[in-house]
Every structure is written in C-alpha cells, then in structure tokens.
PDB file of C-alpha atoms in Angstrom:
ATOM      1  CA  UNK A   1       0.000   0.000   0.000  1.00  0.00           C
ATOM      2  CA  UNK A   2       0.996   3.261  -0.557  1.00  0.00           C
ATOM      3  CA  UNK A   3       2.040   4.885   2.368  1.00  0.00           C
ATOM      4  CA  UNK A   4       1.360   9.288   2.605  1.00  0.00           C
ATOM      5  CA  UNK A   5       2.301  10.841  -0.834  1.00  0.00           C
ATOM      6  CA  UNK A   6       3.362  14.985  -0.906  1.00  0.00           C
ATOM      7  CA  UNK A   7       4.088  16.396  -3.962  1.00  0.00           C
ATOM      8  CA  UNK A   8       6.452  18.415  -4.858  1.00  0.00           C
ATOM      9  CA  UNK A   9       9.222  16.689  -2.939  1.00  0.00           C
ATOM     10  CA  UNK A  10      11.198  20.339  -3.584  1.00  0.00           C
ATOM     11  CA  UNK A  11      10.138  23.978  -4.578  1.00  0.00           C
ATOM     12  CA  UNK A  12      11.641  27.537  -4.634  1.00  0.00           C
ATOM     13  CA  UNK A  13       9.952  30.516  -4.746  1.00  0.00           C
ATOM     14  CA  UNK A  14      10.303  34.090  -4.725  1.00  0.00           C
ATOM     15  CA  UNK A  15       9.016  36.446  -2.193  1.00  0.00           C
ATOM     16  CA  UNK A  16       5.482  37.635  -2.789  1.00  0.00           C
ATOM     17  CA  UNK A  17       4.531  34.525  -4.812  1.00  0.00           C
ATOM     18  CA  UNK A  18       1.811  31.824  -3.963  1.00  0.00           C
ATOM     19  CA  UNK A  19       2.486  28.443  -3.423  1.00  0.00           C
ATOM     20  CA  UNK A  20       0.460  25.359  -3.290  1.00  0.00           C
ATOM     21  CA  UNK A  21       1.457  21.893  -1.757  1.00  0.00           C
ATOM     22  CA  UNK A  22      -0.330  18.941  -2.635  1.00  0.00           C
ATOM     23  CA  UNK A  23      -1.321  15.432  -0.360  1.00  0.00           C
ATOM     24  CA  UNK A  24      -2.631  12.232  -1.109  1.00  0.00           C
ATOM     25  CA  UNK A  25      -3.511   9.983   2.349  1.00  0.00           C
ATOM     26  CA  UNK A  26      -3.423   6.354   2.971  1.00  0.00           C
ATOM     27  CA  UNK A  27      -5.816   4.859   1.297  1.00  0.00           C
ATOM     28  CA  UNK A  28      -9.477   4.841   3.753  1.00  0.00           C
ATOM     29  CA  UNK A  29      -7.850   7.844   5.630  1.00  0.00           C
ATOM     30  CA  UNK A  30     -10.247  10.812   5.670  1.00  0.00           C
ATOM     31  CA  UNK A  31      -8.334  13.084   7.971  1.00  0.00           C
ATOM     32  CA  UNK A  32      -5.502  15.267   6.626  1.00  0.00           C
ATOM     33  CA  UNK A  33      -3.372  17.291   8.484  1.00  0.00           C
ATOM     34  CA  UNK A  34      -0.838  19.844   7.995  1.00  0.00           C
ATOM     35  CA  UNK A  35       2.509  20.485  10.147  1.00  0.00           C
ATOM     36  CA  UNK A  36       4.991  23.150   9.256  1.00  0.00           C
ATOM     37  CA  UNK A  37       8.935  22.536  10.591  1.00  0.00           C
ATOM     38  CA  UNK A  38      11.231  25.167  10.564  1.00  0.00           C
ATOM     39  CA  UNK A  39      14.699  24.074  10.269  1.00  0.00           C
ATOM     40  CA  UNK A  40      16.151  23.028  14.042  1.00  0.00           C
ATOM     41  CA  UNK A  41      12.510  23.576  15.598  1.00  0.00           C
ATOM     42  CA  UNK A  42       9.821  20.569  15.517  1.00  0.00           C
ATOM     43  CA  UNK A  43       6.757  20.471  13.601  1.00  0.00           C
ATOM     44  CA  UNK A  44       3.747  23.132  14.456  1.00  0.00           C
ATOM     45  CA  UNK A  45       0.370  22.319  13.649  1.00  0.00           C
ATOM     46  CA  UNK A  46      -1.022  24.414  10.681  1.00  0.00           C
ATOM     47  CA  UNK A  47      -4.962  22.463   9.774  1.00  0.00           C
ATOM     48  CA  UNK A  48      -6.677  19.783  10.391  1.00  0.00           C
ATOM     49  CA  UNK A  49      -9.561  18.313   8.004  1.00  0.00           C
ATOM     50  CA  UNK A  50     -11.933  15.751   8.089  1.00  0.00           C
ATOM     51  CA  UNK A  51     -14.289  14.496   5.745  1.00  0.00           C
ATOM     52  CA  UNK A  52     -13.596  18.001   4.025  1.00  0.00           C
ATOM     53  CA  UNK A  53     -14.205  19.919   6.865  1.00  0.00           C
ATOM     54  CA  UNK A  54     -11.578  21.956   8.570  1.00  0.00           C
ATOM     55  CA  UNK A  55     -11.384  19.988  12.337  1.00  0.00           C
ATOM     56  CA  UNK A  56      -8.257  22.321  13.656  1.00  0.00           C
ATOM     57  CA  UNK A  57      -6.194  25.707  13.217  1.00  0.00           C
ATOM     58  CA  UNK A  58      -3.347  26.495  14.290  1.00  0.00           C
ATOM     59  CA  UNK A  59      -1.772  29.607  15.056  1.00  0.00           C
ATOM     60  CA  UNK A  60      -1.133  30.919  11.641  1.00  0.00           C
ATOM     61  CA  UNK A  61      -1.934  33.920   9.855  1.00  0.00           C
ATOM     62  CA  UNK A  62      -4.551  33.718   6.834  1.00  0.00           C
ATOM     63  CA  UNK A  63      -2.106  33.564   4.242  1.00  0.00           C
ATOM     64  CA  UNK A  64      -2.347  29.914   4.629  1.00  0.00           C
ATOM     65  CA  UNK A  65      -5.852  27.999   3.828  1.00  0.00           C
ATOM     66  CA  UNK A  66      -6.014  24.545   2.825  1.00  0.00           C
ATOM     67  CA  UNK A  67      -9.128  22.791   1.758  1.00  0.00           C
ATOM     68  CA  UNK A  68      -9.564  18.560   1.346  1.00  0.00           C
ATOM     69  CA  UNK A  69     -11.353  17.342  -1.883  1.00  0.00           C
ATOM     70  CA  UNK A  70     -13.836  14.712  -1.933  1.00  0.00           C
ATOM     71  CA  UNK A  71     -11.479  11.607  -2.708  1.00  0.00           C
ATOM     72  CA  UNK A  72      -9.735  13.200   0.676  1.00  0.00           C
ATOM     73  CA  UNK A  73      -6.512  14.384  -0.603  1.00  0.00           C
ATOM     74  CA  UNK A  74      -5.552  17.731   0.250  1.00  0.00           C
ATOM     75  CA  UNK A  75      -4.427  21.573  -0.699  1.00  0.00           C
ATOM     76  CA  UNK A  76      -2.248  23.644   1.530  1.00  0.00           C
ATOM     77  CA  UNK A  77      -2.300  27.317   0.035  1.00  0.00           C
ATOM     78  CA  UNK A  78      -0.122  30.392   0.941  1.00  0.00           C
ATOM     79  CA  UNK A  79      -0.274  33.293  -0.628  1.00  0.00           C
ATOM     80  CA  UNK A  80       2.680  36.592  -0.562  1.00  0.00           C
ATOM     81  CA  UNK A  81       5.392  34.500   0.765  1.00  0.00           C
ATOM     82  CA  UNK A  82       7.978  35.428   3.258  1.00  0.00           C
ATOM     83  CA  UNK A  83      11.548  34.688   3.546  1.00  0.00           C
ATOM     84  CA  UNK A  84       9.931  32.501   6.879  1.00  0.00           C
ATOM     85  CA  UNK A  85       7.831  30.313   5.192  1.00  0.00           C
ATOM     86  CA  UNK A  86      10.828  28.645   4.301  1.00  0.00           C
ATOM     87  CA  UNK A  87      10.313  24.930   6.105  1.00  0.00           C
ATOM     88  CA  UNK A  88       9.793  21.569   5.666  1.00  0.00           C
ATOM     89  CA  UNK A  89       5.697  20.973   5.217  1.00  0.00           C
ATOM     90  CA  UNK A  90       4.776  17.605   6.361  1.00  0.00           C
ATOM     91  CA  UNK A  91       1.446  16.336   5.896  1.00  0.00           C
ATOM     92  CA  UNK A  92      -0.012  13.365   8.048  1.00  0.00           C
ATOM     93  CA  UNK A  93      -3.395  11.067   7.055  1.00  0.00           C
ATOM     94  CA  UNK A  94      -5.150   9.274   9.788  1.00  0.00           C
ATOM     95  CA  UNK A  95      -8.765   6.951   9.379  1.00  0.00           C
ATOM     96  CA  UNK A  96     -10.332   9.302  11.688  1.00  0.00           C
ATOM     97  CA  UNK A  97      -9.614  12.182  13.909  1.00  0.00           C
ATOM     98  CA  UNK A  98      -9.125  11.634  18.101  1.00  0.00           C
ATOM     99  CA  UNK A  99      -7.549   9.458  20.564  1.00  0.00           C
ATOM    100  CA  UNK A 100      -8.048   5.801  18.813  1.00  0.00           C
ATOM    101  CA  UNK A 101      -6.467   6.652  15.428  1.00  0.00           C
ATOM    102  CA  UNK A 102      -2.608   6.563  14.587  1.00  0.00           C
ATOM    103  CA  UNK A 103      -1.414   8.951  11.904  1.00  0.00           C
ATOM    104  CA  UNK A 104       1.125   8.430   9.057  1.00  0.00           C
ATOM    105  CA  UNK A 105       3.223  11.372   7.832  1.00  0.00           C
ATOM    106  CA  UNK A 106       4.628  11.532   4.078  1.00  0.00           C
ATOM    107  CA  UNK A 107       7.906  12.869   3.526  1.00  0.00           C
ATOM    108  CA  UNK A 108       7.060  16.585   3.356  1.00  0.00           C
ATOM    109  CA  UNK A 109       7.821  19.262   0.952  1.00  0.00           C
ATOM    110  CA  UNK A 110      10.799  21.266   1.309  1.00  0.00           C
ATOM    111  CA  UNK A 111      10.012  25.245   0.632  1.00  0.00           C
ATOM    112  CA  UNK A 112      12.787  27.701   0.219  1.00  0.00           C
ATOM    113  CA  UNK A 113      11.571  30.953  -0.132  1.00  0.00           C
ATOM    114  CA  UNK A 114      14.357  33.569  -1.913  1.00  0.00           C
TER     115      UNK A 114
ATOM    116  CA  UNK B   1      -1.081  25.847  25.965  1.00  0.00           C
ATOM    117  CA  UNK B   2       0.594  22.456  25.878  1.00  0.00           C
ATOM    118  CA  UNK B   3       4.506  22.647  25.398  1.00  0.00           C
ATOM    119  CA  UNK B   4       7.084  20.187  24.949  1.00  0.00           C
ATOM    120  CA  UNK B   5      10.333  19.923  26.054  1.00  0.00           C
ATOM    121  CA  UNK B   6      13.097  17.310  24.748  1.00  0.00           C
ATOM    122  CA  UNK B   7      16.505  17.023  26.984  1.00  0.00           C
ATOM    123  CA  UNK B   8      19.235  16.761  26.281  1.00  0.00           C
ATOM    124  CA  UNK B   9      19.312  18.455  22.673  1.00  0.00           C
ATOM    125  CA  UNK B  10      22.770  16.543  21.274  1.00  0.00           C
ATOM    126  CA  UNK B  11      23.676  13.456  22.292  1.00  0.00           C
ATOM    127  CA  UNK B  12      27.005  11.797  21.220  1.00  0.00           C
ATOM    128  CA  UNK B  13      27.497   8.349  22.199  1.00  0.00           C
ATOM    129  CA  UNK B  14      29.869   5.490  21.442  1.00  0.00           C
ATOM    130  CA  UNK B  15      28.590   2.159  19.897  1.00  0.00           C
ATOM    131  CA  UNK B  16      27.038  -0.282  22.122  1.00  0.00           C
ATOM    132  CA  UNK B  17      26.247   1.961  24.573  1.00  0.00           C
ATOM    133  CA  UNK B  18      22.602   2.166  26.159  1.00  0.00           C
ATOM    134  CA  UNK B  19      20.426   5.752  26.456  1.00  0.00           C
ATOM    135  CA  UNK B  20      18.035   7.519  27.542  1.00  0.00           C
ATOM    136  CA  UNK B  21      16.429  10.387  25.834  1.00  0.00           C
ATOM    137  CA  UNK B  22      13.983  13.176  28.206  1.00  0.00           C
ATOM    138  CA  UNK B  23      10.714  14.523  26.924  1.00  0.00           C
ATOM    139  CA  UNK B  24       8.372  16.460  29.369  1.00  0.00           C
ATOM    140  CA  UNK B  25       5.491  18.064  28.766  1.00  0.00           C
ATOM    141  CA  UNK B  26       3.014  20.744  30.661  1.00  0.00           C
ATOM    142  CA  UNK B  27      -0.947  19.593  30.255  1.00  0.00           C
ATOM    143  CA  UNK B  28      -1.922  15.636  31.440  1.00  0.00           C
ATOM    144  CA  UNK B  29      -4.853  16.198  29.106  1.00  0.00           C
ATOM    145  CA  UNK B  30      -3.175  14.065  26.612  1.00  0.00           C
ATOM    146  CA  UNK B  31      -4.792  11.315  23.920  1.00  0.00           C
ATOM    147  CA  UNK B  32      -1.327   9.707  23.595  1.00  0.00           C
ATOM    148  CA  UNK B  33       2.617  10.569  23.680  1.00  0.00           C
ATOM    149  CA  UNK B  34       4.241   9.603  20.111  1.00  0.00           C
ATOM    150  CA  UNK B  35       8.719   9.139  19.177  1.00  0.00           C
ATOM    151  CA  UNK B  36       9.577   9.591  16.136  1.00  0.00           C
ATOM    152  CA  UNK B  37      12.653   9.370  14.234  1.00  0.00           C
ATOM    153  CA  UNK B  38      13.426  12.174  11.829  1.00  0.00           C
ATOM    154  CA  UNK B  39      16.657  11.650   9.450  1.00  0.00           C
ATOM    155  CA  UNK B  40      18.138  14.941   7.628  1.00  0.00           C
ATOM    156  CA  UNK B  41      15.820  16.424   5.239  1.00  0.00           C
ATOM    157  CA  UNK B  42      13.357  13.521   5.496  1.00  0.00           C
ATOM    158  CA  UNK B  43       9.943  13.180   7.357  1.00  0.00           C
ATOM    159  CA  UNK B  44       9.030  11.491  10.350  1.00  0.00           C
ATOM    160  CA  UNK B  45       8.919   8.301  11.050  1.00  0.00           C
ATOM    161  CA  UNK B  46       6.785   6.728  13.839  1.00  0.00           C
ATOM    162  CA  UNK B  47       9.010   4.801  16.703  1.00  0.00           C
ATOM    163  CA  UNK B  48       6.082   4.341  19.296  1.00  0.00           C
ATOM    164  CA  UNK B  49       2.894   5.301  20.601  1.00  0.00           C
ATOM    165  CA  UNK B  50       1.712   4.929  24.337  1.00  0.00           C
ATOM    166  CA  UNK B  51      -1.614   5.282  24.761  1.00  0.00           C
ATOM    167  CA  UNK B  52      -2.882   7.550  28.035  1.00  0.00           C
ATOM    168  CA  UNK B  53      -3.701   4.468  30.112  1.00  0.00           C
ATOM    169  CA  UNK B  54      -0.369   2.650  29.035  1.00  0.00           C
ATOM    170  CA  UNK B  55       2.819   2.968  31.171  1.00  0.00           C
ATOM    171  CA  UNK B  56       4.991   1.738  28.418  1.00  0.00           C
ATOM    172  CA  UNK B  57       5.498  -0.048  24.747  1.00  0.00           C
ATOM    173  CA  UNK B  58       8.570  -1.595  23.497  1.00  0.00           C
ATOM    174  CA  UNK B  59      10.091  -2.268  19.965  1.00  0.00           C
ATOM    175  CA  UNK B  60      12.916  -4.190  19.497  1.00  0.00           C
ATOM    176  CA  UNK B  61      15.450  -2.210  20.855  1.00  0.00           C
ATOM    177  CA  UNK B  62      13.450   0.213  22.273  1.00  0.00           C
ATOM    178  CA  UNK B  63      11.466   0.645  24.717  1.00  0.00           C
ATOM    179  CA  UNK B  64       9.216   3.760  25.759  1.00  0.00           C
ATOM    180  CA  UNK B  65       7.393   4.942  28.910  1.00  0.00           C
ATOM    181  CA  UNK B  66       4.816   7.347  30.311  1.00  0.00           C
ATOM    182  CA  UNK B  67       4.185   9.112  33.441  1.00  0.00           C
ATOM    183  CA  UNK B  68       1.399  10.694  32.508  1.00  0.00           C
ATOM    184  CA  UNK B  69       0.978  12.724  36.132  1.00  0.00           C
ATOM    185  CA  UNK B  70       4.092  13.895  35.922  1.00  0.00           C
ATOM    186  CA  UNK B  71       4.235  14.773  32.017  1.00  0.00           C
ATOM    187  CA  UNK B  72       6.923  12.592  31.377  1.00  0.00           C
ATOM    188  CA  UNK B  73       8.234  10.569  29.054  1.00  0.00           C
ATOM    189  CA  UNK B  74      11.577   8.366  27.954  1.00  0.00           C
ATOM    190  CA  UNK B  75      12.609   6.736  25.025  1.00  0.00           C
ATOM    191  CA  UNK B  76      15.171   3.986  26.053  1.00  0.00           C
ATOM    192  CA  UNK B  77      17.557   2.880  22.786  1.00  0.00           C
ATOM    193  CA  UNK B  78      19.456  -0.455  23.938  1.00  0.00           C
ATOM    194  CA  UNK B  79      22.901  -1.429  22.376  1.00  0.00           C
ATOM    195  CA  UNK B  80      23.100   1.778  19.867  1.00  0.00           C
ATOM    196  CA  UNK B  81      24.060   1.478  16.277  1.00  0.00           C
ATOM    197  CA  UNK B  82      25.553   3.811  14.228  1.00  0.00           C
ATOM    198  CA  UNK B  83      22.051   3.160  12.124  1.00  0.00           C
ATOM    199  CA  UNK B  84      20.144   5.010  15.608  1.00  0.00           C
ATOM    200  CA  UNK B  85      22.158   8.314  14.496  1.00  0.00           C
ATOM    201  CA  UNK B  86      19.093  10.932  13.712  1.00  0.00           C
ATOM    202  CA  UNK B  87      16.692  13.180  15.208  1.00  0.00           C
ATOM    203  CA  UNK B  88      14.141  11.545  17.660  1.00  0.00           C
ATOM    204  CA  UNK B  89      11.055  13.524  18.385  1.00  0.00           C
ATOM    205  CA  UNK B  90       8.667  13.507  20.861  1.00  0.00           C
ATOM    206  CA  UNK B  91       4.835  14.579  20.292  1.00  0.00           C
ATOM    207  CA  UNK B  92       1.874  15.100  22.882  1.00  0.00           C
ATOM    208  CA  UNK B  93      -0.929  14.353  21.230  1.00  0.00           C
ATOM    209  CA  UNK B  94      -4.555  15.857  22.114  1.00  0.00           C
ATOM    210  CA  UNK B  95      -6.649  17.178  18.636  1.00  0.00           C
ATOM    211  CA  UNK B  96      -2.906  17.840  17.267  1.00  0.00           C
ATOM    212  CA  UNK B  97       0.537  16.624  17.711  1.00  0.00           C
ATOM    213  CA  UNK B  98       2.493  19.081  19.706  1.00  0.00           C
ATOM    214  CA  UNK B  99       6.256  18.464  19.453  1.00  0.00           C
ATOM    215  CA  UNK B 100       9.259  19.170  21.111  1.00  0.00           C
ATOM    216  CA  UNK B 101      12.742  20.171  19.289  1.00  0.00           C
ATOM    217  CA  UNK B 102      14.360  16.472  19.111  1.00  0.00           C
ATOM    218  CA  UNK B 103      17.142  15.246  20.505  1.00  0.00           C
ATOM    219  CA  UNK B 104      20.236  15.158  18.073  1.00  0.00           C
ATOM    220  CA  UNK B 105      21.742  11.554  18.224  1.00  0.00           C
ATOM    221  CA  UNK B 106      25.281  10.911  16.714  1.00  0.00           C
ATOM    222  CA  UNK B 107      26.124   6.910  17.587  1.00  0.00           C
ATOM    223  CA  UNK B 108      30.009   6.929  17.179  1.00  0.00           C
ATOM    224  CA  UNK B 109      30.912   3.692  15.496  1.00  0.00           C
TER     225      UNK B 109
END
C-alpha cells in the first residue's frame, strides 16, 4: 500500500509569490493534516480536516488555507510569501480524527523561499 | 497551551552503549505521547505510541514509557548502532501533535 504521498518533494519561490502543496492519504484515511517545521525547531500544527471539513487551526496567519477534496486528498495554500515560510511541510493522514487513530506522515515538501 | 520539552538536545554516544532520551510536557490532558525518528531532510517516522492508560510499549530495541501525572516521558535505545544516528522527536498528542525540538543523536561507530 501506498504509504502518505506529498508532492512536490522540492520547490523555490520568490518572495510575494503563492504556493500550493499537494497530499494524497493512505488509502481509507479521511483526515488530513498539515505540520509546518522550521529548520532546528519541531513540527507546528497548521490544519486539520476531516471528511472536508476543517477539524483544527493552528496559530497561523490567513495567508495559509487549505481545503480537502472529496477523494480526501488535500491543498495547503499560501499566498505573498515570506523569507519565513521557508520549512519543511509535512502532511499526516489518519482513518479518523481523536484518541483511537494513529497517523502516518509523508515525507514533506521542502520550501525555500528567496 | 501544551509545550514540549526534549533534553538533552545533542547526544554523542559510542557504539554499544545504552540511552536515555527526556521529553516532558506541561498539560496531562493528553490522547497519547508519540517518538519519532526524523533523518536529515526527510519526514518522520513513527518509533512508538503509548496510549494515556499505558505505562509503556517496546520495539525491538526500544522501549518507551509514560508518566502521565508527571508529564513525562523516555525513550530507552538499547545497544546503539551507528544506524540510531538521527533526530528523535517527541509529540503530545490531544486534537494535534504538539512536538518538542528532538534530541540530536550521533552513535560513534
């Protein structure tokens, strides 16, 4: 079985630019969620959807949405970058969302923002 | 606001030798406490998940426990391989992970 799937694996963009990051869960997994990780810091929660609803926000400004389409992959959007959106985005797919479900993360997409 | 701390932040060991790496944490309220493993540039891979009611779990060569009162955890790595050298993570987990730094972990062959 396929396991998480990001796409792309690498991206640079320019300051001011949009960006969009793309995830594909386990398949059965209707919960998507998405972590940013600054390099030497550990991943901070930016949304959480489930069955295309948003579950969860972090503490984020609205430059960043998301939304999750109905086969349950998922968007993360964000618009006029900054030089500190440069991170490592890691998405993670679970069946369901609460205590009784493990997640899966995918191998993130590495943003570098010039 | 939960936050997560992971001590100590390097850790240089020889081969062979045993460890044990700190995570605390500041709200009980937790679902479960999750270690990952997190090589350069990569993603995270899960280690081990203890449940709230659980005290421990073990894998192999590791073994992890919870003291959930005193928002604590360890991850125990037996007999370390130069393979063990990465970034292990710890994560609270209530609606969202919340993570700490890592620990660094350079196993000197």
């Amino acid at each position: 079985d396929a396991g998480v799937t990001q796409s792309p694996t690498h991206l640079i963009k320019t300051r001011g630019q949009h960006v969009t990051l793309r995830c594909s869960p386990i398949s059965g997994h209707k919960s998507v969620s998405w972590y940013q990780q600054v390099l030497g810091q550990g991943p901070q929660f930016i949304f959480q959807y489930y069955e295309k609803e948003e579950r969860g926000r972090g503490n984020f400004p609205d430059r960043f949405s998301a939304r999750q389409f109905p086969n349950y992959s998922s968007e993360l959007n964000v618009n006029a970058l900054l030089l500190g959106d440069s991170a490592l985005y890691l998405c993670a797919s679970s069946l369901a969302t609460g205590a009784n479900y493990g997640y899966t993360f995918g191998s993130g997409t590495r943003l570098t923002v010039v | 606001k939960q936050e997560v701390t992971q001590i100590p932040a390097a850790l240089s060991v020889p081969e062979g030798e045993n460890l044990v790496l700190n995570c605390s944490f500041t709200d009980s309220a937790i679902y479960n406490l999750q270690w990952f493993r997190q090589d350069p540039g990569k993603g995270l891979t899960s280690l081990l998940l203890i449940q709230s009611s659980q005290r421990e779990q073990t894998s192999g060569r590791l073994n992890a426990s919870l003291d959930k009162s005193s928002g604590r955890s360890t991850l125990y790595i037996a007999a370390s391989q130069p393979g063990d050298s990465a970034t292990y993570l710890c994560a609270a987990q209530r609606n969202q992970f919340y993570f700490g730094t890592g620990t660094s972990l350079t196993v000197i062959p």
